[in-house]
Short mmCIF file of C-alpha atoms in Angstrom, two decimals:
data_model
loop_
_atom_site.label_atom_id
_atom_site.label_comp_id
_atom_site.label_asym_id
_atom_site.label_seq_id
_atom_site.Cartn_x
_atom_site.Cartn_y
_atom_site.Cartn_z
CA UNK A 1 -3.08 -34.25 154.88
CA UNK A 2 -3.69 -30.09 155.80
CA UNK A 3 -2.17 -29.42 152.19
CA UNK A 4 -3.74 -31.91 150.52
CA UNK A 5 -7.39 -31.18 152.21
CA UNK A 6 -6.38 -27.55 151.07
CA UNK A 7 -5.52 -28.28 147.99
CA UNK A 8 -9.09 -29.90 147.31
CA UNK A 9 -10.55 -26.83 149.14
CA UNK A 10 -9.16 -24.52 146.81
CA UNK A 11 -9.67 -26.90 143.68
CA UNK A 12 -13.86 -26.72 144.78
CA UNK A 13 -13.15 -22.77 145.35
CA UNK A 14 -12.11 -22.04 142.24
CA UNK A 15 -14.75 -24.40 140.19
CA UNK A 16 -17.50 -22.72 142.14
CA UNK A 17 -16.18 -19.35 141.11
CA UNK A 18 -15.53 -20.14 137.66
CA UNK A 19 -18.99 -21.99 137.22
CA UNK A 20 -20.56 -18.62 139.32
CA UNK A 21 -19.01 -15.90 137.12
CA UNK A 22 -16.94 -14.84 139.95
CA UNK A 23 -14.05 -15.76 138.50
CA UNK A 24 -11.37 -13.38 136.75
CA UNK A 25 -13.12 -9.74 137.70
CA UNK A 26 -14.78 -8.08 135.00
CA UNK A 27 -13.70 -4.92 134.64
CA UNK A 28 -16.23 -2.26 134.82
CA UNK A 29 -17.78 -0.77 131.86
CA UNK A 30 -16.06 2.56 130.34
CA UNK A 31 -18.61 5.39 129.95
CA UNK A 32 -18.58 4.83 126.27
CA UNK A 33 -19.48 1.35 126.81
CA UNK A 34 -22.63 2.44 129.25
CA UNK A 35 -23.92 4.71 126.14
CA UNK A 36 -22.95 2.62 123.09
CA UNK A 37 -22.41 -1.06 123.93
CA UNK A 38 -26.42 -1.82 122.98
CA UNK A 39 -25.98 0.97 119.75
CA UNK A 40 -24.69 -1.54 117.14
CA UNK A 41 -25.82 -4.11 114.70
CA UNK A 42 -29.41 -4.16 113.36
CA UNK A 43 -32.43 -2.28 114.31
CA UNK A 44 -35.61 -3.11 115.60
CA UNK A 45 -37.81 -3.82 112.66
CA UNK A 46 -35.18 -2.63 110.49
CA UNK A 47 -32.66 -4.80 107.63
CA UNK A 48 -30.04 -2.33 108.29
CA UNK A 49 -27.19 -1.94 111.03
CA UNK A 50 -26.29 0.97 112.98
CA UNK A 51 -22.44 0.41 111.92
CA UNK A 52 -23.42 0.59 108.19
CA UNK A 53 -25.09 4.15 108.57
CA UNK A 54 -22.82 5.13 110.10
CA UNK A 55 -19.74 5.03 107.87
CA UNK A 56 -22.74 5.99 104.65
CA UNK A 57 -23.55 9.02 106.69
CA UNK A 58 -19.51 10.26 108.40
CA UNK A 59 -17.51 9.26 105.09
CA UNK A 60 -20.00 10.02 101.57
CA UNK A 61 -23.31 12.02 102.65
CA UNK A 62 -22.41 14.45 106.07
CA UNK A 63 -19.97 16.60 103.90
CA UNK A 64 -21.82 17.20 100.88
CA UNK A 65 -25.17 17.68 102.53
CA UNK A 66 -23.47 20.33 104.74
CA UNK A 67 -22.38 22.41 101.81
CA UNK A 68 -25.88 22.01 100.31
CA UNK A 69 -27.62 23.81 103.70
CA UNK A 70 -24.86 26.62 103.63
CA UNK A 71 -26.56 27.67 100.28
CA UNK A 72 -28.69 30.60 100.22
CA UNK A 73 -31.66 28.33 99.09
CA UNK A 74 -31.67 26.30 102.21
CA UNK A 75 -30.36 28.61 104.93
CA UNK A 76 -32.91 31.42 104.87
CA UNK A 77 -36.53 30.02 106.36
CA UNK A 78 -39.50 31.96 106.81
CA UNK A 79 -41.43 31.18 110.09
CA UNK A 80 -43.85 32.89 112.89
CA UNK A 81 -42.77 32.81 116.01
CA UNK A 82 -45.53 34.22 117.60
CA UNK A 83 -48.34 32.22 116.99
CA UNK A 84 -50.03 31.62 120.63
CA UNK A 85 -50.12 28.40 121.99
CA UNK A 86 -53.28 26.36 121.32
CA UNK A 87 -53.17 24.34 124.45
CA UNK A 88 -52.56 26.31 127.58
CA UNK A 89 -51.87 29.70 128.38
CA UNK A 90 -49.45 29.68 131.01
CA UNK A 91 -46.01 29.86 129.41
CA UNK A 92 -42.96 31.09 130.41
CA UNK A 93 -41.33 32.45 128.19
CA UNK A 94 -36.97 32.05 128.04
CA UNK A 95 -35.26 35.62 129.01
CA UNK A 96 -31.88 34.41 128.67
CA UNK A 97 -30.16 35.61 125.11
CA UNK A 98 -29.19 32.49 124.06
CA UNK A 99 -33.03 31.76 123.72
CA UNK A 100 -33.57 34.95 121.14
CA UNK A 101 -34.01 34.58 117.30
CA UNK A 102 -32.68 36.85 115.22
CA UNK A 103 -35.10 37.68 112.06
CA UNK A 104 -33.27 39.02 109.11
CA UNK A 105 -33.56 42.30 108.10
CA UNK A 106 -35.63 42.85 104.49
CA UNK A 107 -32.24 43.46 102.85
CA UNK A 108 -30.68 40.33 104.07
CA UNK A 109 -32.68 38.27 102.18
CA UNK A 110 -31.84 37.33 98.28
CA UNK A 111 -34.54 38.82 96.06
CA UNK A 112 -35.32 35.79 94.11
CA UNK A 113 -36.30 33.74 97.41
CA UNK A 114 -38.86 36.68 98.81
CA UNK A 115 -40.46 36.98 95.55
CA UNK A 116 -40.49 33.79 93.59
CA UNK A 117 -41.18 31.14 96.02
CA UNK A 118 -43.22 29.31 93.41
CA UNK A 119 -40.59 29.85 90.18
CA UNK A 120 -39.43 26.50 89.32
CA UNK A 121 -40.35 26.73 85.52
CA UNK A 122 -38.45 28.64 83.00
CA UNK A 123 -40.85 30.35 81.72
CA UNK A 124 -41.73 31.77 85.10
CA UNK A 125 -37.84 32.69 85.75
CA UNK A 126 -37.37 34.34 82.72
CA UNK A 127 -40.33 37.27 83.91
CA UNK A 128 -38.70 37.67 87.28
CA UNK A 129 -37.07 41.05 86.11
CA UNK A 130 -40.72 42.24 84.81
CA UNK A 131 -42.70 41.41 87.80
CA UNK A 132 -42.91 43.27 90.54
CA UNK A 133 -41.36 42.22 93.86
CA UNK A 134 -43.88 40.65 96.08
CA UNK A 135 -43.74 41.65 99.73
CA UNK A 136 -44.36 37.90 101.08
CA UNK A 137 -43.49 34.27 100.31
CA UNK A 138 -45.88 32.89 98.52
CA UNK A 139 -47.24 35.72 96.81
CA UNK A 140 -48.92 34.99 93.18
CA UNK A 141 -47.29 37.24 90.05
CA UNK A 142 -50.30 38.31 88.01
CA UNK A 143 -47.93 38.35 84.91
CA UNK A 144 -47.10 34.85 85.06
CA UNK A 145 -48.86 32.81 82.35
CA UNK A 146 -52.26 31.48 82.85
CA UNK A 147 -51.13 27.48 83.34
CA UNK A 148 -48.56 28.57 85.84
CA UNK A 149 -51.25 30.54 87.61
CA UNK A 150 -53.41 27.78 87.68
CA UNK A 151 -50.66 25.19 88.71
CA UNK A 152 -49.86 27.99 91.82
CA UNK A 153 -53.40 27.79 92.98
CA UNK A 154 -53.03 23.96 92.97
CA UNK A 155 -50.27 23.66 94.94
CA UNK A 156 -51.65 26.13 97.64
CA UNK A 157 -55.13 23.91 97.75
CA UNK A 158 -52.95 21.24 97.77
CA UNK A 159 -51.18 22.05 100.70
CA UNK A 160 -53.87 23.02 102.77
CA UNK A 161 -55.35 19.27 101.94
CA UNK A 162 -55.73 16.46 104.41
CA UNK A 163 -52.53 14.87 102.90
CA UNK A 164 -49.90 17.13 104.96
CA UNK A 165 -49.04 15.55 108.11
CA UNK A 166 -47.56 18.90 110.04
CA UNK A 167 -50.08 21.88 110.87
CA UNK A 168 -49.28 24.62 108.19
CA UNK A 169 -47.53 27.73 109.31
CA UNK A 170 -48.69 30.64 108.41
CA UNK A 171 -46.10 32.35 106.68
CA UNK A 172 -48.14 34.94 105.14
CA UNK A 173 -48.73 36.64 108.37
CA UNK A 174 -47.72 39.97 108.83
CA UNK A 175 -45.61 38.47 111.83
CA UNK A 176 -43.76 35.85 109.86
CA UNK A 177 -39.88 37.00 109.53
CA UNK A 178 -37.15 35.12 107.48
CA UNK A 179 -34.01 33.68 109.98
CA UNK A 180 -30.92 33.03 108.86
CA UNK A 181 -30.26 29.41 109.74
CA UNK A 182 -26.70 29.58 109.73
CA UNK A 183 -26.73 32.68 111.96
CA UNK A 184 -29.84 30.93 114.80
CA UNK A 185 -27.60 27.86 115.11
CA UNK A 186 -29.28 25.17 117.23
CA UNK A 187 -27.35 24.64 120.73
CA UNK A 188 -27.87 24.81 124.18
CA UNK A 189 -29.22 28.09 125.53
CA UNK A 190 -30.60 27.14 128.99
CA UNK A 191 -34.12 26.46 128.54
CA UNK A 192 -35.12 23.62 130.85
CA UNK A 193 -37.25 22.75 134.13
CA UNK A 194 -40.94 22.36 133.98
CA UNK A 195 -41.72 23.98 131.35
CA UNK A 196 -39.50 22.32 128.80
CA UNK A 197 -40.45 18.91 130.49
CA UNK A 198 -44.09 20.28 129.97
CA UNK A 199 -43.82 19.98 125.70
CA UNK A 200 -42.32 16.29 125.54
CA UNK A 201 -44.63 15.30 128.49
CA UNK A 202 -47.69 16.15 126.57
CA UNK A 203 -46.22 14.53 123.03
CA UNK A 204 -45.67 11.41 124.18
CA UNK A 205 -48.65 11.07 126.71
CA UNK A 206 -51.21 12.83 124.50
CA UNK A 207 -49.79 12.01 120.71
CA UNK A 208 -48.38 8.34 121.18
CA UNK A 209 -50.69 5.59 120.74
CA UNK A 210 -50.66 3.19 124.04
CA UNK A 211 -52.91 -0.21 124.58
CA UNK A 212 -56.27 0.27 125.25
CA UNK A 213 -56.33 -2.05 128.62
CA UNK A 214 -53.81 0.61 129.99
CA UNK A 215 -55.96 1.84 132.92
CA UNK A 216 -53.54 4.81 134.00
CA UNK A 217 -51.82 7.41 132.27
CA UNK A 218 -48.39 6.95 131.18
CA UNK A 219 -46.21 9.19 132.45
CA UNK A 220 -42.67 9.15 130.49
CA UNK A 221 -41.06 11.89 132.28
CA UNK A 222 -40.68 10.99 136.38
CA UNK A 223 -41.33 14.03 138.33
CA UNK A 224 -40.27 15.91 135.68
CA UNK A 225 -36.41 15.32 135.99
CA UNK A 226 -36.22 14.03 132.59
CA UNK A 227 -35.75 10.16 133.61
CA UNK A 228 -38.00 7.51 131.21
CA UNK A 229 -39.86 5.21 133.81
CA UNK A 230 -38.30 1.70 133.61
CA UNK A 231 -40.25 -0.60 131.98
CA UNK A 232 -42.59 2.28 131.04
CA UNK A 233 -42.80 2.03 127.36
CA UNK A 234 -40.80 -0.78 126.65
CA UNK A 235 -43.38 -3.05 128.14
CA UNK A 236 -45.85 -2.59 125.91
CA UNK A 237 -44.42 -1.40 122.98
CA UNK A 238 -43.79 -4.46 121.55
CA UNK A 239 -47.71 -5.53 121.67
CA UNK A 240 -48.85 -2.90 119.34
CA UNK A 241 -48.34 -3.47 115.50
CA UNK A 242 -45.55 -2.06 113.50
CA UNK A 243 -47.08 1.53 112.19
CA UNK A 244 -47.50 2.63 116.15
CA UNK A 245 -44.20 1.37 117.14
CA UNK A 246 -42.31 3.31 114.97
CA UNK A 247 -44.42 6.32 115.38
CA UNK A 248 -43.54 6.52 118.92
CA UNK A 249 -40.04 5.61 117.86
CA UNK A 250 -39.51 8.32 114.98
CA UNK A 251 -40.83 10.50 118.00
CA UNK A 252 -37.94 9.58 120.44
CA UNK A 253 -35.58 9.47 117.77
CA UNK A 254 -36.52 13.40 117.21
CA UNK A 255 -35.78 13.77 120.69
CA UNK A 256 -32.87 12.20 121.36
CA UNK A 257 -31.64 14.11 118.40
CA UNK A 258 -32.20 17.28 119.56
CA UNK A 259 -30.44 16.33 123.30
CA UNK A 260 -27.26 15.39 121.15
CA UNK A 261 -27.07 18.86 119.36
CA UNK A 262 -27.37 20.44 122.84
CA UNK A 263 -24.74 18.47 124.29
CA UNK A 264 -22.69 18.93 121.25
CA UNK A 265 -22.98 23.04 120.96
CA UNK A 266 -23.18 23.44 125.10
CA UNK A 267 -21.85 26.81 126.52
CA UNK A 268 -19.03 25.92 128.16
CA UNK A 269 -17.04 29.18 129.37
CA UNK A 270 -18.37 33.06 128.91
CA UNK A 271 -16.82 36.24 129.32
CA UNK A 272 -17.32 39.64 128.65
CA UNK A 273 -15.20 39.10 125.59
CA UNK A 274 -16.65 35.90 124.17
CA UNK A 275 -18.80 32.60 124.66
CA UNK A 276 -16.73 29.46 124.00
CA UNK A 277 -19.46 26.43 122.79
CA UNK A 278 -18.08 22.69 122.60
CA UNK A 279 -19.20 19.24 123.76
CA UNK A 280 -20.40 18.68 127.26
CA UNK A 281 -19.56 15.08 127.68
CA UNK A 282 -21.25 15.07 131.61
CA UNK A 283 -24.73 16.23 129.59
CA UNK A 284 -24.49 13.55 127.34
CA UNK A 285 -24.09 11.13 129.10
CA UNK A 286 -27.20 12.21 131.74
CA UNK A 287 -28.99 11.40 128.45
CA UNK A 288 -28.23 8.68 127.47
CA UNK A 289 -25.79 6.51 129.76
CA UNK A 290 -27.23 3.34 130.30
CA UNK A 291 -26.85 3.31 133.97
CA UNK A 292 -28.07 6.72 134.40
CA UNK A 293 -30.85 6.27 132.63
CA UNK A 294 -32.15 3.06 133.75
CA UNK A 295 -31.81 1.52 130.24
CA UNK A 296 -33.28 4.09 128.11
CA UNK A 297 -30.45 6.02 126.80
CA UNK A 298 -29.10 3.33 124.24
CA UNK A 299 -32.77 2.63 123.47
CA UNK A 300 -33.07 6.58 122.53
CA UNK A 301 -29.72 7.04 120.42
CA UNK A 302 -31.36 3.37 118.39
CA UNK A 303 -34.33 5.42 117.72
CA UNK A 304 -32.35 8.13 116.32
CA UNK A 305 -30.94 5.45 114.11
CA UNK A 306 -34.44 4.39 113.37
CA UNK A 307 -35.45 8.32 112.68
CA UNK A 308 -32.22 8.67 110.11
CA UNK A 309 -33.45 5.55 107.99
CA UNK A 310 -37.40 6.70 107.64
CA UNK A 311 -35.81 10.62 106.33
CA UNK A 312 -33.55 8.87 104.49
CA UNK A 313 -36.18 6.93 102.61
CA UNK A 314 -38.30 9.61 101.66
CA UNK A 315 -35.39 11.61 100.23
CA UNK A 316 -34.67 8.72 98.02
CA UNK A 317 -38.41 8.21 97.23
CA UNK A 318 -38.91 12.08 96.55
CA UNK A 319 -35.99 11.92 93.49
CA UNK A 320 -38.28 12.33 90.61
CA UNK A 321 -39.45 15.29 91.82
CA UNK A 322 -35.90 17.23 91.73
CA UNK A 323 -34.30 15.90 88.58
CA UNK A 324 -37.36 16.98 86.43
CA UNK A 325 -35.82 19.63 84.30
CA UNK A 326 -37.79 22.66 84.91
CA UNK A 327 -37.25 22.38 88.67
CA UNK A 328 -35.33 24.66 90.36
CA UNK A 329 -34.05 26.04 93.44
CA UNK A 330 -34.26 29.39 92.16
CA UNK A 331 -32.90 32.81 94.33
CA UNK A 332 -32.16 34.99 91.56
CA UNK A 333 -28.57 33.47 90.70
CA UNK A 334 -28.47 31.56 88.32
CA UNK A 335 -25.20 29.84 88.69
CA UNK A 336 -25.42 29.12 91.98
CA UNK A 337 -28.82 27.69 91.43
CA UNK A 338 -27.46 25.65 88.56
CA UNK A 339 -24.54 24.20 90.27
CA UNK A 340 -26.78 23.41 93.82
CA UNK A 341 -29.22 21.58 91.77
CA UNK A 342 -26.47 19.37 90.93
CA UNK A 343 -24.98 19.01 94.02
CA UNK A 344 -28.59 18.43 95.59
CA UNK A 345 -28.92 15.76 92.72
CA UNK A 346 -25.54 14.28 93.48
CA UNK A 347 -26.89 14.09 97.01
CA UNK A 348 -30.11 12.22 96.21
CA UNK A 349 -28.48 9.85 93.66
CA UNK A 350 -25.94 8.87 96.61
CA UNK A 351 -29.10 8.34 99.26
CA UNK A 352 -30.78 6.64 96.32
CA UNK A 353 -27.47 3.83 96.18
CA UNK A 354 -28.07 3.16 99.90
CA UNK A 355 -27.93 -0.58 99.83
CA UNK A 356 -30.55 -0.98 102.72
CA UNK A 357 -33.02 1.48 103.20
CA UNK A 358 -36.42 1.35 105.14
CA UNK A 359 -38.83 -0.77 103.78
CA UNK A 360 -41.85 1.22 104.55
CA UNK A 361 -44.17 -1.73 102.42
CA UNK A 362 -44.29 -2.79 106.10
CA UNK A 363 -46.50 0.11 106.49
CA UNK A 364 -51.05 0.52 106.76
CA UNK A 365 -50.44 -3.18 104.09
CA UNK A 366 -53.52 -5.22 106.18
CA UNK A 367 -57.00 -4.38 106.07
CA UNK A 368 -57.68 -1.11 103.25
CA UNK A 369 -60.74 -0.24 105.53
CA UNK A 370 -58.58 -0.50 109.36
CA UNK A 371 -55.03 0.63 107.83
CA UNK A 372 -57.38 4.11 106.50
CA UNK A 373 -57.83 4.67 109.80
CA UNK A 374 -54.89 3.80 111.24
CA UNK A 375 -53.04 5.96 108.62
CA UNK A 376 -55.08 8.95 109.30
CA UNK A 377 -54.97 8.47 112.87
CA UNK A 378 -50.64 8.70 112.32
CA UNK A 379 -51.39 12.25 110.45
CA UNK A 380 -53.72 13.50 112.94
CA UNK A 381 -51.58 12.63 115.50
CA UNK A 382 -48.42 13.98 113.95
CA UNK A 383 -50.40 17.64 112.99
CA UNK A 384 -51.00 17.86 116.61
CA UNK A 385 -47.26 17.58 117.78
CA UNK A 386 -46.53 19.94 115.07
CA UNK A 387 -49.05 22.91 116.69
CA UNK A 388 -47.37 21.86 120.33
CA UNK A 389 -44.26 23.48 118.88
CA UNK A 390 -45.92 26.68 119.40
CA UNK A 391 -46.24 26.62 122.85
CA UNK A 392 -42.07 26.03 123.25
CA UNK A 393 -41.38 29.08 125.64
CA UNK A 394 -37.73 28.86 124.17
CA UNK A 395 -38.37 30.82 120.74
CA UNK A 396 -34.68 29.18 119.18
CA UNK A 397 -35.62 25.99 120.50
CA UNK A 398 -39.41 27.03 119.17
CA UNK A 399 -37.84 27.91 115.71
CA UNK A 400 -35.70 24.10 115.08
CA UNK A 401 -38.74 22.63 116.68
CA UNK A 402 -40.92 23.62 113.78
CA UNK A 403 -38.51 23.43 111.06
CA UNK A 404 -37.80 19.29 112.41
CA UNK A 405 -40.98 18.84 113.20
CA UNK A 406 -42.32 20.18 109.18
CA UNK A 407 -38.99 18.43 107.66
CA UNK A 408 -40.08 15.05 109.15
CA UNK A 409 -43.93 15.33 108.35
CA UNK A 410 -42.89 16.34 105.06
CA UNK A 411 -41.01 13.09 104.92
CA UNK A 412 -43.90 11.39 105.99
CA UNK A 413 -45.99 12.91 103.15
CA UNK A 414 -43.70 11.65 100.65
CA UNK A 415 -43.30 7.93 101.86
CA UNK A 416 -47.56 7.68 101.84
CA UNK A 417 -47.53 9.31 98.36
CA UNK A 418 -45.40 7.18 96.12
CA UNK A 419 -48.04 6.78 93.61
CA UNK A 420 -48.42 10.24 92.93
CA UNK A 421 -44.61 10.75 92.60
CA UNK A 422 -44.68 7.96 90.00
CA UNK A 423 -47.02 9.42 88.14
CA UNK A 424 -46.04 13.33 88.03
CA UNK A 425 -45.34 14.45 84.43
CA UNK A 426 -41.84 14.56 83.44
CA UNK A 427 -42.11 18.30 82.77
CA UNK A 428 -44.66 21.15 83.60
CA UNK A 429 -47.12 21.76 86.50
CA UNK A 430 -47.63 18.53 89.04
CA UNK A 431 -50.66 18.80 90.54
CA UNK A 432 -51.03 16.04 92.52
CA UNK A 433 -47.77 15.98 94.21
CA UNK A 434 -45.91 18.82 94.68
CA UNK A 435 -43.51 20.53 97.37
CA UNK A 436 -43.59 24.28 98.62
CA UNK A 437 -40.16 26.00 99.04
CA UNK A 438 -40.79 25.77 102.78
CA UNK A 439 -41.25 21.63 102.77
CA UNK A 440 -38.30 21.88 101.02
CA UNK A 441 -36.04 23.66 103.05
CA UNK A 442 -37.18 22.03 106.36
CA UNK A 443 -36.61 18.38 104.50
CA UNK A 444 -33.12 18.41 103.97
CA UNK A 445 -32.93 21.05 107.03
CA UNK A 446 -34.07 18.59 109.64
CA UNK A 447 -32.17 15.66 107.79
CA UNK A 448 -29.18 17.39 108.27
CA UNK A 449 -29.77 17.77 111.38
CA UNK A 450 -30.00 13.79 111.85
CA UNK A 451 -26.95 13.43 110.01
CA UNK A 452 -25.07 15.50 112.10
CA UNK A 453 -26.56 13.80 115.63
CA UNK A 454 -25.14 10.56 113.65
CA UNK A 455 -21.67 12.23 113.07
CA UNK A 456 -21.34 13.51 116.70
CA UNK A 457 -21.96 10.48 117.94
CA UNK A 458 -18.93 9.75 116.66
CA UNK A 459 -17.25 12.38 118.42
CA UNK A 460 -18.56 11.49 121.59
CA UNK A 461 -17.69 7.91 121.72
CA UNK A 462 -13.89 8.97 120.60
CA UNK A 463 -14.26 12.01 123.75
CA UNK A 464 -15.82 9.20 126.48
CA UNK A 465 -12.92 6.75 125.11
CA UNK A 466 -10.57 8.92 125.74
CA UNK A 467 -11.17 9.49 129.33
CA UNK A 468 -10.34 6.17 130.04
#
């Protein structure tokens, strides 16, 4: 009777743990579980799946697109770093070393790039030897012809037009210096606290749109230690329509982005001798483990996803404009040129083959007279994250701020002008659509840095596998 009545006992003991969950014990998620395990399959308002970009990106693009940004064309950007801040006053600006730019000196930089910003015709490059060197980018040779004088002034009216959605730099300015890209890599170099906290604070409370009926301010950042409130933005995200969702979302991709390259080139050891920079798999992870982030870390590394596919778009929307045949990416050597306009083109082609890209149709298509305003509500919005870069106390972190923040409203630009790309003439001046050197180099600039986020990703879920 006792082993029979025991029997039963443990019979009903083990249904009730089995219908419970209680079970066989789960074992407890692996750290690259907690960071990844919500990173896969398809995006929020997206056709495409994280797993598919990710072998396009590692495997056919990453390697290529590297070799393109070691060119001289694409690793020498001209910026000013010392435009004030047009918000507050009160910045504290980063004394540690690893914060300092280095400007090239006037030498450094090849001839053809200070003095022929606007070349991309033959006729122009052919009368680089008989003009005169211009001091700054931009400048306009007087012995050009008349139609590619006229097609210069364009292009500079142009820019200055409503279209742009980034707050042009003025790289005229007798403080504006060239930097070596290659030589200012972006890592880790201490800047944090307050004042860091300060910039994303006022991006995402002053520049993302939010309901209406919310009667108190949003704070994403809790008491400034970097944490996203649960249930913060998440909750009502999802009620506003599709343009403002995945402006606040190509926003937090951008971020998350840049917390990846900072936990990927992290100072690790330093000596007298020599700093040794690697991956910081404890920094990561305060970024974007799931636990230690109440939720939000996944969400962020989704909207880096999200912020890969929208670049990635415009880049294959924007392919007309390279392969016309008097464009070029022109410093003086005309071999190199010639063989990085092919690899540039070989570049594009392969983004152009991605089987499912954005469909940014999804985009301002209700109402002409409310998407208008909803459209130039996302520029003015966007111009005014791009002058925030000025007031990053960090002038490295200041310098990739701009150049991502330009590359990605320059991608914007190109996905809301399609029609003008369509209709550019095959050859000659385009007036209605046309790129400066500097959109240029900060477009495939701040898409490689995306595709390299992507790729470490990689590396970290192989490093947080590994410890386990």
């Amino acid at each position: 009777m006792d082993r029979g009545w025991g029997f039963l006992i443990g019979l009903l003991g083990a249904v009730w743990l089995l219908s419970s969950g209680h079970g066989e014990q789960q074992p407890p998620e692996t750290a690259a579980q907690r960071c990844f395990c919500q990173v896969s399959g398809y995006l929020d308002d997206c056709t495409c799946d994280v797993e598919t970009i990710d072998r396009f990106n590692n495997y056919r693009l990453f390697p290529r697109l590297q070799k393109l940004l070691e060119s001289d064309y694409f690793r020498y950007y001209k910026v000013n770093l010392k435009r004030p801040c047009p918000f507050w006053n009160d910045i504290s600006q980063c004394g540690r070393r690893d914060c300092a730019v280095k400007p090239c000196q006037s030498d450094e930089v090849p001839d053809g790039i200070k003095s022929a910003s606007y070349k991309y015709s033959e006729e122009a490059n052919n009368l680089i030897e008989e003009c005169e060197q211009a001091e700054r980018l931009g400048a306009v040779d007087e012995s050009l012809s008349e139609e590619t004088q006229k097609a210069v002034l364009q292009w500079t009216k142009h820019d200055d037009s409503s279209d742009n959605f980034c707050e042009a730099d003025d790289i005229q300015s007798p403080d504006a210096e060239y930097v070596d890209l290659l030589l200012n890599p972006e890592r880790y170099t201490g800047y944090k606290g307050p004042d860091a906290w300060k910039i994303w604070n006022v991006i995402y409370e002053e520049n993302c749109f939010k309901p209406q009926t919310i009667k108190r301010p949003l704070n994403p950042l809790a008491s400034g230690q970097g944490k996203l409130l649960p249930n913060t933005f998440y909750s009502w995200l999802e009620g506003l329509c599709v343009e403002k969702r995945a402006f606040y979302r190509l926003i937090s991709g951008l971020h998350a982005s840049i917390n990846v390259h900072l936990s990927a080139r992290y100072l690790l050891q330093e000596t007298w001798l020599e700093k040794k920079w690697g991956h910081n798999i404890t920094e990561f992870q305060q970024r974007f483990d799931g636990i230690l982030t109440e939720g939000e870390g996944p969400r962020r590394l989704k909207n880096l996803y999200f912020l890969y596919l929208i670049e990635l778009r415009a880049l294959s929307k924007v392919l007309p404009f390279f392969e016309r045949p008097d464009f070029q990416l022109f410093t003086g050597n005309k071999i190199q040129d010639e063989e990085n306009k092919m690899l540039l083109l070989e570049i594009l082609h392969e983004i152009k083959s991605f089987p499912l890209h954005f469909d940014e149709n999804s985009f301002f298509a209700g109402d002409k007279k409310e998407a208008h305003k909803l459209k130039e509500d996302f520029r003015l919005h966007f111009r005014n994250i791009s002058r925030i870069m000025d007031c990053v106390g960090c002038f490295k972190c200041r310098l990739w701020g701009k150049l991502q923040t330009q590359g990605l409203g320059t991608a914007l630009k190109i996905l809301f002008s399609e029609k003008l790309i369509a209709n550019m003439p095959e050859s000659g001046p385009s007036y209605e659509f046309h790129l400066t050197r500097q959109e240029i180099v900060s477009l495939f600039n701040a898409f490689g840095r995306i595709s390299t986020s992507v790729k470490e990703l990689e590396n970290f879920r192989n490093l947080l596998q590994s410890i386990h």
